[in-house]
Short mmCIF file of C-alpha atoms in Angstrom, two decimals:
data_model
loop_
_atom_site.label_atom_id
_atom_site.label_comp_id
_atom_site.label_asym_id
_atom_site.label_seq_id
_atom_site.Cartn_x
_atom_site.Cartn_y
_atom_site.Cartn_z
CA MET A 1 -142.67 -98.06 0.96
CA GLY A 2 -141.74 -94.90 2.18
CA THR A 3 -140.15 -92.98 -0.24
CA PRO A 4 -136.46 -91.72 0.64
CA SER A 5 -135.19 -88.57 0.81
CA PRO A 6 -131.90 -87.59 -1.45
CA GLN A 7 -130.09 -87.75 1.95
CA ALA A 8 -131.06 -91.02 3.16
CA VAL A 9 -130.22 -92.32 -0.26
CA LEU A 10 -126.88 -91.17 0.17
CA VAL A 11 -126.90 -92.78 3.83
CA LEU A 12 -127.44 -96.01 1.98
CA ALA A 13 -125.26 -95.56 -0.47
CA ALA A 14 -122.31 -94.88 2.11
CA ALA A 15 -123.73 -98.04 3.71
CA LEU A 16 -123.29 -100.22 0.92
CA ALA A 17 -120.21 -98.70 -0.28
CA GLY A 18 -118.29 -101.79 1.08
CA LEU A 19 -120.35 -104.24 -1.29
CA LEU A 20 -119.22 -102.49 -4.40
CA ALA A 21 -116.28 -104.73 -5.32
CA PRO A 22 -115.44 -105.92 -8.54
CA ARG A 23 -115.78 -109.41 -9.38
CA ALA A 24 -113.93 -111.47 -12.08
CA ALA A 25 -115.99 -112.92 -15.45
CA TYR A 26 -117.47 -115.80 -15.92
CA GLY A 27 -118.25 -117.98 -18.71
CA GLN A 28 -122.22 -118.32 -17.81
CA PRO A 29 -123.42 -114.76 -17.22
CA ASN A 30 -125.25 -113.31 -13.97
CA PHE A 31 -129.25 -113.07 -14.33
CA ILE A 32 -131.29 -110.26 -12.47
CA VAL A 33 -135.03 -110.24 -12.96
CA ILE A 34 -136.83 -107.35 -11.45
CA LEU A 35 -140.38 -107.46 -11.72
CA ALA A 36 -142.20 -104.86 -10.99
CA ASP A 37 -146.28 -104.71 -9.27
CA ASP A 38 -149.15 -103.44 -11.32
CA VAL A 39 -147.21 -100.97 -13.25
CA GLY A 40 -148.34 -99.44 -16.36
CA TRP A 41 -147.10 -99.29 -19.71
CA GLY A 42 -147.06 -95.43 -19.31
CA ASP A 43 -145.39 -95.32 -16.07
CA LEU A 44 -141.84 -95.30 -17.65
CA GLY A 45 -140.90 -92.10 -19.31
CA ALA A 46 -139.27 -93.55 -22.26
CA ASN A 47 -142.63 -95.10 -23.27
CA TRP A 48 -144.75 -92.12 -22.68
CA ALA A 49 -143.31 -88.76 -22.48
CA GLU A 50 -145.85 -87.16 -20.13
CA THR A 51 -144.20 -89.27 -17.01
CA LYS A 52 -141.38 -87.81 -15.22
CA GLU A 53 -140.54 -89.90 -12.65
CA THR A 54 -138.53 -92.28 -14.04
CA PRO A 55 -134.80 -90.99 -14.98
CA HIS A 56 -133.12 -94.48 -13.93
CA LEU A 57 -135.28 -96.66 -15.80
CA ASP A 58 -135.14 -94.07 -18.85
CA GLU A 59 -131.37 -94.44 -18.52
CA LEU A 60 -131.76 -97.97 -18.44
CA ALA A 61 -133.72 -98.27 -21.85
CA ALA A 62 -131.09 -95.83 -23.46
CA GLU A 63 -128.09 -98.38 -22.18
CA GLY A 64 -129.91 -101.17 -23.57
CA THR A 65 -132.98 -102.71 -25.41
CA ARG A 66 -136.45 -101.41 -25.01
CA PHE A 67 -139.54 -103.73 -25.54
CA VAL A 68 -142.52 -101.94 -26.92
CA ASP A 69 -144.89 -104.99 -27.51
CA PHE A 70 -144.15 -106.98 -24.58
CA HIS A 71 -146.77 -108.99 -22.17
CA SER A 72 -147.09 -110.43 -19.07
CA ALA A 73 -148.44 -114.05 -19.08
CA ALA A 74 -151.33 -113.23 -16.90
CA SER A 75 -153.09 -110.39 -15.96
CA THR A 76 -152.74 -111.18 -12.21
CA CYS A 77 -150.28 -111.83 -9.66
CA SER A 78 -149.58 -115.59 -8.72
CA PRO A 79 -150.55 -116.74 -12.52
CA SER A 80 -148.23 -114.27 -14.10
CA ARG A 81 -145.39 -114.97 -11.58
CA ALA A 82 -145.76 -118.90 -11.59
CA SER A 83 -145.56 -118.44 -15.71
CA LEU A 84 -142.46 -116.17 -15.54
CA LEU A 85 -140.87 -118.98 -13.30
CA THR A 86 -141.74 -121.91 -15.42
CA GLY A 87 -142.45 -120.37 -19.06
CA ARG A 88 -145.44 -122.32 -18.88
CA LEU A 89 -148.97 -120.46 -18.92
CA GLY A 90 -151.16 -121.10 -16.20
CA ALA A 91 -153.14 -123.69 -18.10
CA ARG A 92 -150.51 -125.77 -18.22
CA ASN A 93 -148.38 -124.90 -14.95
CA GLY A 94 -152.05 -125.01 -12.82
CA VAL A 95 -151.57 -121.84 -11.35
CA THR A 96 -154.87 -119.97 -12.68
CA HIS A 97 -155.50 -117.37 -9.82
CA ASN A 98 -154.24 -115.95 -6.53
CA PHE A 99 -153.55 -117.97 -3.64
CA ALA A 100 -154.47 -116.36 -0.15
CA VAL A 101 -152.82 -116.08 3.19
CA THR A 102 -154.54 -119.35 4.29
CA SER A 103 -153.43 -121.08 1.21
CA VAL A 104 -152.32 -125.02 1.66
CA GLY A 105 -150.78 -125.29 -1.94
CA GLY A 106 -149.04 -123.19 -3.92
CA LEU A 107 -147.28 -123.82 -7.93
CA PRO A 108 -147.68 -127.40 -8.14
CA LEU A 109 -144.09 -129.18 -6.88
CA ASN A 110 -144.06 -131.21 -10.14
CA GLU A 111 -143.48 -127.92 -11.86
CA THR A 112 -139.88 -126.77 -12.20
CA THR A 113 -138.47 -123.12 -11.87
CA LEU A 114 -136.09 -121.16 -13.39
CA ALA A 115 -134.31 -121.20 -10.20
CA GLU A 116 -134.08 -124.98 -10.14
CA VAL A 117 -132.78 -125.23 -13.58
CA LEU A 118 -130.15 -122.60 -13.03
CA GLN A 119 -129.07 -123.74 -8.93
CA GLU A 120 -128.40 -127.36 -10.71
CA ALA A 121 -126.14 -125.56 -13.32
CA GLY A 122 -124.12 -124.42 -10.78
CA TYR A 123 -125.73 -120.78 -9.81
CA SER A 124 -126.19 -119.30 -6.44
CA THR A 125 -129.82 -118.13 -6.68
CA GLY A 126 -131.53 -115.46 -4.61
CA ALA A 127 -135.38 -114.31 -4.49
CA ILE A 128 -135.96 -110.75 -3.14
CA GLY A 129 -139.53 -109.45 -2.36
CA LYS A 130 -142.91 -110.53 -3.24
CA TRP A 131 -143.50 -114.66 -4.09
CA HIS A 132 -147.24 -115.12 -4.07
CA LEU A 133 -146.79 -118.82 -5.12
CA GLY A 134 -147.61 -120.50 -1.93
CA HIS A 135 -145.72 -120.03 1.21
CA HIS A 136 -146.73 -123.18 3.30
CA GLY A 137 -144.33 -126.63 3.37
CA HIS A 138 -142.62 -127.31 0.34
CA HIS A 139 -144.26 -124.41 -1.70
CA HIS A 140 -141.75 -122.08 -0.04
CA PRO A 141 -139.57 -120.56 -2.30
CA SER A 142 -136.49 -121.47 0.20
CA PHE A 143 -137.74 -125.05 -1.31
CA ARG A 144 -138.18 -124.09 -5.02
CA GLY A 145 -134.47 -123.69 -6.16
CA PHE A 146 -134.03 -120.36 -4.43
CA ASP A 147 -130.49 -120.71 -2.10
CA TYR A 148 -131.75 -117.11 -0.13
CA TYR A 149 -134.87 -115.53 0.29
CA PHE A 150 -135.89 -112.30 1.93
CA GLY A 151 -139.46 -111.10 1.45
CA ILE A 152 -142.99 -110.84 1.63
CA PRO A 153 -144.80 -114.61 0.81
CA TYR A 154 -147.61 -112.86 -0.98
CA SER A 155 -149.36 -109.28 -1.67
CA HIS A 156 -148.16 -106.40 0.56
CA ASP A 157 -152.04 -105.75 0.93
CA MET A 158 -152.85 -108.67 2.55
CA GLY A 159 -152.40 -108.17 5.99
CA CYS A 160 -152.12 -105.25 8.37
CA THR A 161 -149.41 -102.90 9.54
CA ASP A 162 -148.75 -100.31 11.88
CA ASN A 163 -148.08 -97.68 8.90
CA PRO A 164 -150.60 -98.73 6.54
CA GLY A 165 -149.73 -96.31 3.43
CA TYR A 166 -152.15 -94.92 1.01
CA ASN A 167 -155.33 -97.63 -0.04
CA LEU A 168 -158.50 -97.15 -1.76
CA PRO A 169 -160.20 -97.98 0.57
CA PRO A 170 -158.44 -96.39 3.24
CA CYS A 171 -157.13 -99.62 5.78
CA PRO A 172 -156.57 -99.31 9.50
CA PRO A 173 -153.35 -100.29 11.13
CA CYS A 174 -152.84 -103.61 12.98
CA PRO A 175 -154.80 -103.95 16.16
CA ARG A 176 -153.13 -103.61 19.47
CA ARG A 177 -153.34 -105.36 22.75
CA GLY A 178 -156.23 -103.75 24.76
CA ALA A 179 -157.52 -102.16 21.35
CA ALA A 180 -161.08 -101.21 21.07
CA ALA A 181 -163.07 -103.31 18.89
CA ARG A 182 -161.63 -103.70 15.37
CA ILE A 183 -162.60 -101.72 12.22
CA ALA A 184 -164.03 -104.45 10.08
CA ARG A 185 -163.78 -102.45 6.36
CA LYS A 186 -164.12 -104.41 2.84
CA ASP A 187 -161.02 -105.60 1.09
CA CYS A 188 -158.81 -104.88 3.94
CA TYR A 189 -156.95 -107.79 6.18
CA THR A 190 -157.05 -106.73 9.60
CA GLU A 191 -156.73 -110.13 11.94
CA VAL A 192 -153.27 -110.91 10.96
CA ALA A 193 -150.27 -108.82 10.31
CA LEU A 194 -148.06 -108.81 7.22
CA PRO A 195 -144.99 -111.35 7.55
CA LEU A 196 -141.50 -110.41 6.10
CA PHE A 197 -139.37 -113.57 5.83
CA GLU A 198 -135.75 -114.08 6.08
CA ASN A 199 -135.53 -118.05 4.65
CA ILE A 200 -138.11 -119.94 6.13
CA THR A 201 -138.01 -117.50 9.52
CA ILE A 202 -140.17 -114.77 10.14
CA VAL A 203 -137.99 -111.75 11.02
CA GLN A 204 -140.72 -108.76 11.42
CA GLN A 205 -144.76 -109.26 11.54
CA PRO A 206 -145.90 -106.60 10.83
CA VAL A 207 -143.64 -105.49 8.09
CA ASN A 208 -142.49 -102.00 8.51
CA LEU A 209 -143.65 -100.58 4.87
CA SER A 210 -142.14 -97.33 5.45
CA SER A 211 -138.17 -99.00 5.44
CA LEU A 212 -139.25 -101.97 3.03
CA ALA A 213 -138.18 -100.75 -0.23
CA ALA A 214 -134.25 -99.68 1.55
CA ARG A 215 -133.88 -103.02 2.86
CA TYR A 216 -134.63 -104.80 -0.09
CA ALA A 217 -132.04 -102.80 -2.03
CA GLU A 218 -129.47 -103.74 0.90
CA GLU A 219 -130.66 -107.19 0.67
CA ALA A 220 -130.25 -107.55 -3.00
CA ALA A 221 -126.81 -106.00 -2.57
CA ARG A 222 -126.10 -108.05 -0.38
CA PHE A 223 -126.81 -111.28 -2.28
CA ILE A 224 -124.91 -109.85 -5.32
CA ARG A 225 -121.71 -109.29 -3.50
CA ARG A 226 -122.22 -112.63 -1.79
CA ALA A 227 -122.49 -114.49 -5.21
CA SER A 228 -119.20 -112.55 -6.26
CA ASP A 229 -117.07 -113.42 -4.04
CA SER A 230 -118.04 -117.22 -3.95
CA GLY A 231 -116.96 -117.29 -7.59
CA ARG A 232 -120.39 -118.51 -9.13
CA PRO A 233 -122.67 -117.34 -11.60
CA PHE A 234 -126.27 -115.58 -10.04
CA PHE A 235 -129.16 -115.74 -10.48
CA LEU A 236 -131.08 -112.56 -8.67
CA TYR A 237 -135.52 -112.60 -8.89
CA LEU A 238 -136.54 -109.20 -7.58
CA ALA A 239 -140.38 -108.91 -7.27
CA LEU A 240 -140.81 -105.42 -6.09
CA ALA A 241 -143.88 -104.21 -3.78
CA HIS A 242 -143.86 -101.09 -6.31
CA MET A 243 -146.64 -100.09 -7.39
CA HIS A 244 -149.04 -102.51 -5.89
CA VAL A 245 -150.86 -100.74 -2.85
CA PRO A 246 -150.68 -99.58 -0.38
CA LEU A 247 -148.22 -96.68 -1.49
CA GLY A 248 -146.16 -95.73 1.13
CA VAL A 249 -144.87 -91.73 1.18
CA PRO A 250 -143.37 -89.13 3.45
CA SER A 251 -145.75 -87.43 5.47
CA PRO A 252 -147.63 -85.05 3.97
CA PRO A 253 -147.61 -86.62 0.82
CA PRO A 254 -145.80 -84.42 -2.32
CA ALA A 255 -148.28 -81.40 -3.74
CA SER A 256 -146.82 -81.22 -7.20
CA GLY A 257 -146.66 -84.01 -9.91
CA ARG A 258 -148.52 -87.24 -9.87
CA GLY A 259 -149.02 -86.82 -6.01
CA ILE A 260 -148.52 -89.85 -3.78
CA TYR A 261 -148.44 -92.29 -6.94
CA GLY A 262 -145.37 -90.32 -8.73
CA ALA A 263 -143.66 -90.22 -5.31
CA ALA A 264 -143.80 -93.97 -4.94
CA LEU A 265 -142.61 -94.46 -8.43
CA SER A 266 -139.93 -92.09 -8.35
CA GLU A 267 -138.73 -94.70 -5.06
CA MET A 268 -138.95 -97.66 -7.37
CA ASP A 269 -136.91 -96.01 -9.80
CA ALA A 270 -134.13 -94.92 -7.73
CA LEU A 271 -134.07 -98.96 -6.38
CA VAL A 272 -133.73 -100.05 -9.83
CA GLY A 273 -131.08 -97.53 -10.73
CA TRP A 274 -129.44 -98.62 -7.41
CA ILE A 275 -128.95 -102.20 -8.19
CA LYS A 276 -128.11 -101.29 -11.60
CA ARG A 277 -125.05 -99.71 -10.28
CA VAL A 278 -124.19 -102.49 -7.86
CA ALA A 279 -123.99 -104.88 -10.79
CA ASP A 280 -122.01 -102.83 -12.87
CA SER A 281 -119.68 -102.33 -9.93
CA HIS A 282 -119.30 -106.09 -9.64
CA GLY A 283 -118.01 -106.72 -13.74
CA LYS A 284 -119.56 -104.33 -16.10
CA GLY A 285 -120.77 -106.49 -18.92
CA ASN A 286 -121.14 -109.68 -16.59
CA THR A 287 -124.44 -109.26 -15.91
CA LEU A 288 -128.04 -109.42 -17.94
CA LEU A 289 -130.51 -107.20 -16.21
CA TRP A 290 -133.90 -107.95 -17.38
CA PHE A 291 -136.70 -105.29 -15.98
CA ALA A 292 -140.84 -106.34 -16.69
CA GLY A 293 -144.11 -105.64 -15.11
CA ASP A 294 -146.68 -108.43 -13.72
CA ASN A 295 -149.46 -106.63 -15.48
CA GLY A 296 -151.14 -103.36 -15.74
CA PRO A 297 -152.57 -101.38 -13.52
CA TRP A 298 -155.49 -102.04 -11.02
CA ALA A 299 -158.07 -99.71 -12.15
CA GLN A 300 -160.13 -99.49 -9.10
CA LYS A 301 -157.74 -97.61 -7.10
CA CYS A 302 -157.99 -94.84 -9.29
CA GLU A 303 -155.43 -92.11 -8.52
CA LEU A 304 -153.25 -94.96 -6.65
CA ALA A 305 -153.02 -96.76 -10.27
CA GLY A 306 -150.39 -96.38 -12.99
CA ARG A 307 -150.42 -95.00 -16.47
CA LEU A 308 -151.91 -97.56 -19.63
CA GLY A 309 -150.35 -95.27 -21.94
CA PRO A 310 -152.23 -95.28 -24.86
CA PHE A 311 -153.40 -98.75 -24.36
CA VAL A 312 -157.07 -97.74 -23.24
CA GLY A 313 -159.53 -100.41 -24.30
CA ALA A 314 -162.06 -98.19 -25.39
CA TRP A 315 -164.41 -100.54 -26.59
CA GLN A 316 -164.68 -101.88 -22.89
CA ARG A 317 -164.66 -98.34 -21.14
CA GLN A 318 -167.76 -97.39 -23.11
CA ARG A 319 -169.91 -100.19 -21.99
CA GLY A 320 -168.21 -99.62 -18.34
CA GLY A 321 -165.78 -101.66 -15.97
CA SER A 322 -161.95 -101.59 -16.52
CA SER A 323 -159.75 -102.46 -19.58
CA ALA A 324 -156.57 -102.93 -17.03
CA LYS A 325 -155.73 -105.57 -14.40
CA GLN A 326 -157.31 -108.49 -14.49
CA THR A 327 -158.60 -108.33 -18.18
CA THR A 328 -157.30 -109.22 -21.41
CA TRP A 329 -157.14 -105.88 -22.86
CA GLU A 330 -153.49 -104.30 -23.95
CA GLY A 331 -153.83 -102.36 -20.58
CA GLY A 332 -154.00 -105.44 -18.67
CA HIS A 333 -151.23 -107.52 -19.87
CA ARG A 334 -148.78 -105.10 -21.97
CA VAL A 335 -146.19 -103.82 -19.72
CA PRO A 336 -142.77 -102.14 -19.68
CA ALA A 337 -139.67 -104.22 -20.25
CA LEU A 338 -136.35 -103.38 -20.57
CA VAL A 339 -132.87 -105.47 -20.97
CA TYR A 340 -129.44 -104.32 -20.37
CA TRP A 341 -126.38 -106.19 -20.80
CA PRO A 342 -123.19 -104.00 -21.60
CA GLY A 343 -121.42 -105.02 -24.68
CA ARG A 344 -123.89 -107.79 -25.51
CA ILE A 345 -127.29 -106.29 -26.15
CA PRO A 346 -127.59 -103.14 -28.33
CA ALA A 347 -127.92 -99.62 -26.58
CA LYS A 348 -130.27 -97.21 -27.42
CA ARG A 349 -132.71 -100.34 -29.41
CA THR A 350 -136.17 -100.12 -29.02
CA SER A 351 -137.61 -103.58 -30.33
CA HIS A 352 -141.20 -104.23 -31.77
CA ALA A 353 -141.25 -108.01 -31.33
CA LEU A 354 -144.26 -109.75 -29.80
CA LEU A 355 -142.82 -111.16 -26.56
CA SER A 356 -143.82 -112.49 -23.08
CA THR A 357 -142.59 -112.80 -19.55
CA LEU A 358 -143.18 -116.37 -20.89
CA ASP A 359 -139.98 -115.99 -22.87
CA ILE A 360 -137.71 -114.91 -19.96
CA PHE A 361 -137.12 -118.65 -18.67
CA PRO A 362 -136.39 -120.26 -21.97
CA THR A 363 -134.02 -117.39 -22.73
CA LEU A 364 -131.97 -117.44 -19.68
CA VAL A 365 -131.67 -121.06 -19.46
CA ALA A 366 -130.17 -120.81 -23.14
CA LEU A 367 -127.96 -118.32 -22.24
CA ALA A 368 -126.65 -120.17 -19.51
CA GLY A 369 -125.95 -123.05 -22.02
CA VAL A 370 -128.47 -125.69 -20.19
CA ALA A 371 -131.38 -127.63 -21.23
CA LEU A 372 -134.86 -127.27 -20.73
CA PRO A 373 -136.84 -129.60 -18.45
CA PRO A 374 -137.78 -132.76 -20.16
CA ASN A 375 -141.63 -134.21 -20.53
CA ARG A 376 -143.42 -130.77 -20.80
CA ARG A 377 -144.20 -128.10 -23.60
CA PHE A 378 -143.21 -124.62 -22.94
CA ASP A 379 -145.31 -121.11 -24.27
CA GLY A 380 -142.13 -119.38 -23.88
CA LEU A 381 -139.35 -118.89 -26.38
CA ASP A 382 -135.63 -118.84 -26.40
CA VAL A 383 -135.65 -114.83 -27.79
CA SER A 384 -132.17 -114.47 -27.30
CA PRO A 385 -131.56 -113.50 -31.17
CA VAL A 386 -134.12 -110.41 -30.55
CA LEU A 387 -132.22 -109.42 -27.10
CA PHE A 388 -128.90 -109.54 -29.85
CA GLY A 389 -130.52 -107.56 -32.59
CA TRP A 390 -130.02 -110.04 -34.72
CA SER A 391 -133.87 -110.74 -35.25
CA ASP A 392 -136.81 -108.62 -34.53
CA VAL A 393 -139.38 -111.57 -34.64
CA GLY A 394 -141.03 -113.22 -31.49
CA HIS A 395 -144.12 -114.89 -31.10
CA LYS A 396 -146.42 -115.40 -34.61
CA VAL A 397 -149.57 -116.20 -31.66
CA LEU A 398 -149.55 -115.24 -28.08
CA LEU A 399 -152.39 -116.42 -25.58
CA HIS A 400 -154.00 -114.41 -22.80
CA PRO A 401 -155.68 -116.08 -20.33
CA ASN A 402 -158.72 -114.97 -17.99
CA SER A 403 -157.23 -113.69 -14.80
CA GLY A 404 -159.86 -112.50 -12.71
CA ALA A 405 -162.02 -110.87 -15.12
CA ALA A 406 -165.29 -112.45 -16.83
CA GLY A 407 -164.98 -116.02 -17.72
CA LYS A 408 -163.34 -119.12 -16.03
CA ASP A 409 -159.78 -118.47 -14.10
CA GLY A 410 -156.73 -119.48 -16.45
CA GLU A 411 -159.41 -119.90 -19.92
CA ILE A 412 -158.00 -118.83 -22.92
CA GLU A 413 -160.18 -116.00 -23.73
CA THR A 414 -158.28 -113.82 -26.11
CA LEU A 415 -155.50 -114.19 -28.76
CA ARG A 416 -152.73 -112.33 -30.36
CA LEU A 417 -151.81 -113.71 -33.98
CA ALA A 418 -149.31 -110.43 -35.87
CA GLN A 419 -151.27 -107.43 -35.49
CA TYR A 420 -154.83 -108.98 -34.78
CA LYS A 421 -156.13 -109.57 -31.56
CA ALA A 422 -159.52 -111.76 -31.03
CA PHE A 423 -161.52 -111.52 -27.97
CA TYR A 424 -164.16 -114.72 -26.77
CA THR A 425 -164.96 -113.02 -23.95
CA THR A 426 -165.14 -109.47 -22.33
CA GLY A 427 -166.15 -107.59 -19.28
CA GLY A 428 -166.24 -108.40 -15.44
CA ALA A 429 -163.26 -106.12 -13.81
CA MET A 430 -163.91 -102.88 -11.72
CA ALA A 431 -163.28 -99.39 -12.89
CA CYS A 432 -162.19 -96.33 -10.76
CA ASP A 433 -166.23 -95.90 -10.85
CA GLY A 434 -167.23 -98.73 -9.46
CA SER A 435 -168.55 -99.76 -12.86
CA ILE A 436 -168.20 -103.58 -13.83
CA GLY A 437 -168.47 -104.38 -17.50
CA PRO A 438 -171.48 -107.05 -18.18
CA ALA A 439 -169.64 -110.34 -19.03
CA GLU A 440 -169.81 -110.78 -22.98
CA HIS A 441 -168.98 -114.26 -24.95
CA HIS A 442 -168.35 -113.72 -28.32
CA GLN A 443 -168.27 -116.16 -31.01
CA PRO A 444 -167.58 -115.41 -33.38
CA PRO A 445 -164.92 -113.37 -31.52
CA LEU A 446 -164.46 -109.56 -31.69
CA ILE A 447 -161.36 -108.80 -33.65
CA PHE A 448 -159.20 -105.67 -33.64
CA ASN A 449 -156.37 -104.48 -35.75
CA LEU A 450 -153.88 -103.56 -33.15
CA ASP A 451 -151.82 -101.78 -36.04
CA ARG A 452 -154.72 -99.43 -36.98
CA ASP A 453 -156.52 -99.40 -33.61
CA ILE A 454 -154.06 -99.74 -30.81
CA GLN A 455 -157.07 -98.30 -28.11
CA GLU A 456 -158.93 -101.38 -29.44
CA GLN A 457 -161.99 -99.00 -29.76
CA GLU A 458 -163.48 -100.44 -32.91
CA PRO A 459 -163.76 -104.02 -33.60
CA LEU A 460 -163.38 -105.28 -37.30
CA ASP A 461 -166.85 -105.64 -38.86
CA LEU A 462 -167.92 -109.03 -39.07
CA ALA A 463 -169.06 -108.54 -42.87
CA SER A 464 -165.52 -106.82 -43.92
CA ARG A 465 -163.18 -108.78 -46.40
CA GLU A 466 -160.85 -108.19 -43.61
CA TYR A 467 -162.57 -110.10 -40.66
CA GLN A 468 -163.30 -112.71 -43.07
CA ALA A 469 -159.52 -112.94 -44.73
CA VAL A 470 -158.31 -113.34 -41.03
CA LEU A 471 -160.79 -115.41 -38.98
CA PRO A 472 -159.71 -118.73 -40.44
CA ALA A 473 -156.19 -118.24 -39.11
CA ILE A 474 -157.42 -116.92 -36.08
CA SER A 475 -159.79 -119.68 -35.60
CA ARG A 476 -157.02 -122.15 -36.57
CA ALA A 477 -154.51 -120.86 -34.12
CA TYR A 478 -156.96 -120.83 -31.25
CA ALA A 479 -157.98 -124.69 -31.68
CA GLN A 480 -154.53 -125.76 -32.15
CA ALA A 481 -153.80 -123.51 -28.89
CA LEU A 482 -156.33 -125.58 -26.93
CA GLU A 483 -155.24 -128.78 -28.61
CA ASP A 484 -151.57 -128.45 -27.63
CA ILE A 485 -152.47 -127.34 -23.97
CA ALA A 486 -154.96 -130.34 -23.96
CA THR A 487 -152.22 -132.90 -24.53
CA ASP A 488 -149.68 -131.70 -22.37
CA ASN A 489 -148.36 -132.52 -19.09
CA VAL A 490 -150.59 -130.28 -17.69
CA SER A 491 -150.64 -129.84 -13.62
CA VAL A 492 -153.00 -129.08 -10.74
CA ALA A 493 -152.62 -126.24 -8.15
CA ASP A 494 -154.15 -126.89 -4.46
CA TYR A 495 -156.01 -124.23 -3.67
CA SER A 496 -157.19 -125.63 -0.50
CA LYS A 497 -157.04 -123.47 2.47
CA ASP A 498 -156.44 -123.89 6.45
CA PRO A 499 -156.17 -121.00 8.74
CA ALA A 500 -153.22 -123.30 10.02
CA ALA A 501 -151.02 -122.08 7.35
CA THR A 502 -151.04 -118.67 7.98
CA PRO A 503 -147.52 -117.25 8.46
CA CYS A 504 -147.71 -116.53 12.15
CA CYS A 505 -144.56 -115.68 14.23
CA ASN A 506 -146.58 -115.96 17.73
CA ALA A 507 -150.01 -117.13 17.79
CA GLN A 508 -150.05 -115.52 21.51
CA HIS A 509 -150.23 -111.69 20.37
CA VAL A 510 -152.55 -110.13 19.20
CA ALA A 511 -152.10 -109.78 14.68
CA CYS A 512 -149.09 -112.07 15.35
CA ARG A 513 -146.92 -109.86 16.27
CA CYS A 514 -143.06 -110.44 16.83
CA GLN A 515 -142.11 -107.46 18.75
CA ALA A 516 -144.33 -106.07 21.48
CA PRO A 517 -146.46 -102.57 20.27
CA GLY A 518 -144.40 -99.77 20.15
CA SER A 519 -141.14 -101.33 19.65
CA HIS A 520 -138.87 -99.92 17.51
CA ALA A 521 -138.03 -103.01 15.27
CA ALA A 522 -138.26 -101.43 12.15
CA VAL A 523 -135.28 -99.53 12.49
CA LEU A 524 -133.21 -101.95 14.63
CA ASP A 525 -130.33 -103.34 12.54
CA ARG A 526 -130.49 -106.74 10.91
CA ARG A 527 -128.41 -108.66 13.66
CA THR A 528 -130.93 -107.24 16.73
CA GLU A 529 -133.89 -108.45 14.23
CA ARG A 530 -132.54 -111.93 14.05
CA ARG A 531 -132.44 -112.19 17.55
CA ALA A 532 -135.84 -112.21 17.89
CA THR A 533 -137.18 -114.33 15.16
CA ARG A 534 -139.69 -117.00 15.21
CA LEU A 535 -139.30 -120.05 12.89
CA CYS A 536 -142.51 -120.13 10.90
CA LEU A 537 -142.57 -123.60 8.94
#
């Protein structure tokens, strides 16, 4: 992910100018969902005054509605994305932890995705960016309701590249033919290069991260133009590589501001601003754009991690370990969220409704005028009244599953009831200093009043009137939630692994390279790259 210069942005704008043609209005609205990766609540300037790198997102907030109590459905990649696309927690849809490069399975095939529902309703559907819900066989996005896919099948740190970018620990580039013995480093993938797919075909391996953001912008704009020209409404799911490591920036990195992270944040902001302008140019007022994060910052990446804002999880920090990504502290799942729909959604509005990425599925389905899939229960709500400013009431109860910290993956370990938040398990995630908070199980639960203690510093005294008054309601809500899940139509994901499932365009080449070492594939145009593709599935 290289950060483009102003000149590069102008070149990209000129190249895409032909895509900016007006489109006709439709009865069914278009939908663009932009999901940022590992972004902090405080990484949005509209949320946190110290952040100066997001003028386009701040403009989006000013022209739409900003949600300040908005949460990801899980605090790590695969479960969060599965919940967004199904409206169901991992305890229901089966996706409780991340899929691997060698994963055979993915999001269970009996789960219905948002793309499948909208495709059936006549929408043109596209997914661009990170998938991470299974890439082998029919788990690939091309078989999950998307007419078009362009992106990386999992996180972009799950494969080597020739320009590794910035990570902690630093990772080496892909090995080349005749290279010396490979350097094995903890947390680094060195054997297989990171693949870039167009539909079911690998078009580049390894991916050129320095041009990835521009290519995502180009493909998103092309998809919008094609869908508009077709006369059909469209659904675009744009899952960005930002702000997940490795971060790519110009060399040398900027010396001012927030350095490497700030430069990458500026790049993400420019990309979102560009997509907004493209959408507006194809009929302003016809498209709902929803921006959110998949989970909070990855604290163990230190200066390469985002800002939590006020949601620091002070109780956990005092005991060691992270209170961000993977955890059920606010910093792990409270994420920035904006919705923009000119003429339909109020501008300059801030909503305090308790909302979640779980709500995207049922809300967009309702706005498209179609029914939810039968024979299953949903954790998300149709929150269109909140979007339109008719209400500011969201969830009464919101569940937070374990996402790789202490406890069993996917298990409901924290519950939000109004302003109260109850923890049944804490600890287990690594902080920047390498500490891992001790796993602790709490029965009765720790309860925080977020209205008074947004930093989650001091739980209510068990003997206090307030604790004794709220505990019965929390206990009932928790028991009812577990019973509701236990009696639902629950799926089970296949987490088995097989090296044969690894995406590889040419197993005869070192690291599965598609091009000979030293080639200039990263700067070739799309037609040239297509001539060098290999079928993956």
